[in-house]
PDB file of C-alpha atoms in Angstrom:
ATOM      1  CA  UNK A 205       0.000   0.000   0.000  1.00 63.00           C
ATOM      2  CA  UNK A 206       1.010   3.250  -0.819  1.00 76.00           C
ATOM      3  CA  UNK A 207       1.930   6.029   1.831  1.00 84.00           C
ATOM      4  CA  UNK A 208      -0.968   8.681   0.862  1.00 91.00           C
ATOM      5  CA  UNK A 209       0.464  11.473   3.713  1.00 91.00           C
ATOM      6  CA  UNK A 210       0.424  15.089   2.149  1.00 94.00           C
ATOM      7  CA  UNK A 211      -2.787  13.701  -0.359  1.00 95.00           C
ATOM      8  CA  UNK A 212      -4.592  17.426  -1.040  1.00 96.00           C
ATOM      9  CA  UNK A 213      -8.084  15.689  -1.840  1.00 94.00           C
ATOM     10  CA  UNK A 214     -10.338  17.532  -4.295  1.00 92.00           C
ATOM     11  CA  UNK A 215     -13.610  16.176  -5.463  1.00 88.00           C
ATOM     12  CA  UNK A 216     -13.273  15.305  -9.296  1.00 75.00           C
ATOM     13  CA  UNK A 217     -14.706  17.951 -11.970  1.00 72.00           C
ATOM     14  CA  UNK A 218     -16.292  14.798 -13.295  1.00 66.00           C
ATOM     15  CA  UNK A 219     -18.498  14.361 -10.085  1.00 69.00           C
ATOM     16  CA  UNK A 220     -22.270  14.683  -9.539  1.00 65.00           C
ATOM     17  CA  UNK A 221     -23.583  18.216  -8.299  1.00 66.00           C
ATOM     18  CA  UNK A 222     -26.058  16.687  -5.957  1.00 66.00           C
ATOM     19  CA  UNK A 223     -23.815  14.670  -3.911  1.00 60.00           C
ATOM     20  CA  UNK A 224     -24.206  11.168  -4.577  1.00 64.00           C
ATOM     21  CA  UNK A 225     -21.927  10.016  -7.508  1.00 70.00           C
ATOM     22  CA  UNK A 226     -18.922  12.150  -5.954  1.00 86.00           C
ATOM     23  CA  UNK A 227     -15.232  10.779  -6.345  1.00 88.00           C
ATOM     24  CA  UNK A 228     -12.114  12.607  -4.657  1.00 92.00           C
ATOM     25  CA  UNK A 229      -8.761  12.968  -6.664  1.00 93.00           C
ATOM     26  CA  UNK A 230      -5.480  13.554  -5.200  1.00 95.00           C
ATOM     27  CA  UNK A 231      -3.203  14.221  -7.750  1.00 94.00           C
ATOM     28  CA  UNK A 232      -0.160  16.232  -6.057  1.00 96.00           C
ATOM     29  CA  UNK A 233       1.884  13.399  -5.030  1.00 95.00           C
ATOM     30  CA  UNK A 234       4.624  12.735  -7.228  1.00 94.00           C
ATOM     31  CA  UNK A 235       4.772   8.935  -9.373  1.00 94.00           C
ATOM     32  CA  UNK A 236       1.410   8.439  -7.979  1.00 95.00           C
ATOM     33  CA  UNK A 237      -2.980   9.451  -8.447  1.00 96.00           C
ATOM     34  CA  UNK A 238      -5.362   8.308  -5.648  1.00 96.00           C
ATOM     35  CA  UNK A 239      -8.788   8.294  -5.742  1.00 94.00           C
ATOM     36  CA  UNK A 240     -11.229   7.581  -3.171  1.00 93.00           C
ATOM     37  CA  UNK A 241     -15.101   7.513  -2.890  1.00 90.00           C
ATOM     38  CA  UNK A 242     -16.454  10.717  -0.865  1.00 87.00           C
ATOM     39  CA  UNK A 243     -18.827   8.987   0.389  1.00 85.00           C
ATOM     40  CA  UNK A 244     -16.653   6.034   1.908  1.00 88.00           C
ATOM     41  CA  UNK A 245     -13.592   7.625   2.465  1.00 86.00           C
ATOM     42  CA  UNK A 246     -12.412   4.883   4.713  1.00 86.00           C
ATOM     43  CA  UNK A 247     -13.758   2.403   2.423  1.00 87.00           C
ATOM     44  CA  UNK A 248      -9.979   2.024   0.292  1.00 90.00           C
ATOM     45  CA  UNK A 249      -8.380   4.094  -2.521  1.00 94.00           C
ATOM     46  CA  UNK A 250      -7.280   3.379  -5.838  1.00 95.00           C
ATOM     47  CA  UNK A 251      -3.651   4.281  -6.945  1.00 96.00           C
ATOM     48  CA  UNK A 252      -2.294   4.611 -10.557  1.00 96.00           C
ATOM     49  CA  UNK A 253       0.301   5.704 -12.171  1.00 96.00           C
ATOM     50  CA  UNK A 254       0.247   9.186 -14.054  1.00 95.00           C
ATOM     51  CA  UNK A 255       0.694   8.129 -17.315  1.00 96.00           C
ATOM     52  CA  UNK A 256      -2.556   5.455 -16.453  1.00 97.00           C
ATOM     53  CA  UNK A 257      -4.814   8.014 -14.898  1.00 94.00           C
ATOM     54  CA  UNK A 258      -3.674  10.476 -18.136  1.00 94.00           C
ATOM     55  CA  UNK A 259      -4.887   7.611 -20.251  1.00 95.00           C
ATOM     56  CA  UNK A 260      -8.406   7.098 -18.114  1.00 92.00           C
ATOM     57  CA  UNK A 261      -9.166  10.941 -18.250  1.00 89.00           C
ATOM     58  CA  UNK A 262      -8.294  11.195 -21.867  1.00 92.00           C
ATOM     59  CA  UNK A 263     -10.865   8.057 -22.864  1.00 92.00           C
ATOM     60  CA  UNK A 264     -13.813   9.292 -20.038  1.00 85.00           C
ATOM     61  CA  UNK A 265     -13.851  12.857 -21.685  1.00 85.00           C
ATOM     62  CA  UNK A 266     -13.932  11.610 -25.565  1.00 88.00           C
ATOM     63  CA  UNK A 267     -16.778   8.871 -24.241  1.00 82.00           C
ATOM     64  CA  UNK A 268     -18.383  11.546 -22.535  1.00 68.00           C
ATOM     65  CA  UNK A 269     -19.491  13.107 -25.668  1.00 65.00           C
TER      66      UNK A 269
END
C-alpha cells in the first residue's frame, strides 16, 4: 500500500452536483494518483500511475461526448 500522507483531496470535476456520484482525486503526489469515494472515504483508494490516470481521463472525456 502506498503512503498517501500530504494527499490534497479535491472532489473530481467529473463528479455529480447533488452529492451522490462524488469521487475525490489527489493528484499532487509525485509517481502516484489516488482516488477515493467521498462517500466512503475509509472504504480504500485506488492508486495509478500518471501516465494510467492520463490515459483514463483522456478516454472518459472523448466517451463523454
Amino acid at each position: 500500500m502506498r503512503d498517501l500522507t500530504g494527499a490534497r483531496w479535491r472532489k473530481s470535476t467529473r463528479s455529480g452536483s447533488t452529492g451522490g456520484d462524488c469521487v475525490e482525486v489527489a493528484d499532487n503526489l509525485p509517481g502516484v494518483v489516488a482516488v477515493r469515494d467521498t462517500k466512503d472515504r475509509d472504504g480504500g483508494t485506488l492508486t495509478f500511475g500518471p501516465a494510467a490516470w492520463s490515459a483514463f481521463v483522456g478516454f472518459a472525456k472523448t466517451a463523454a461526448h
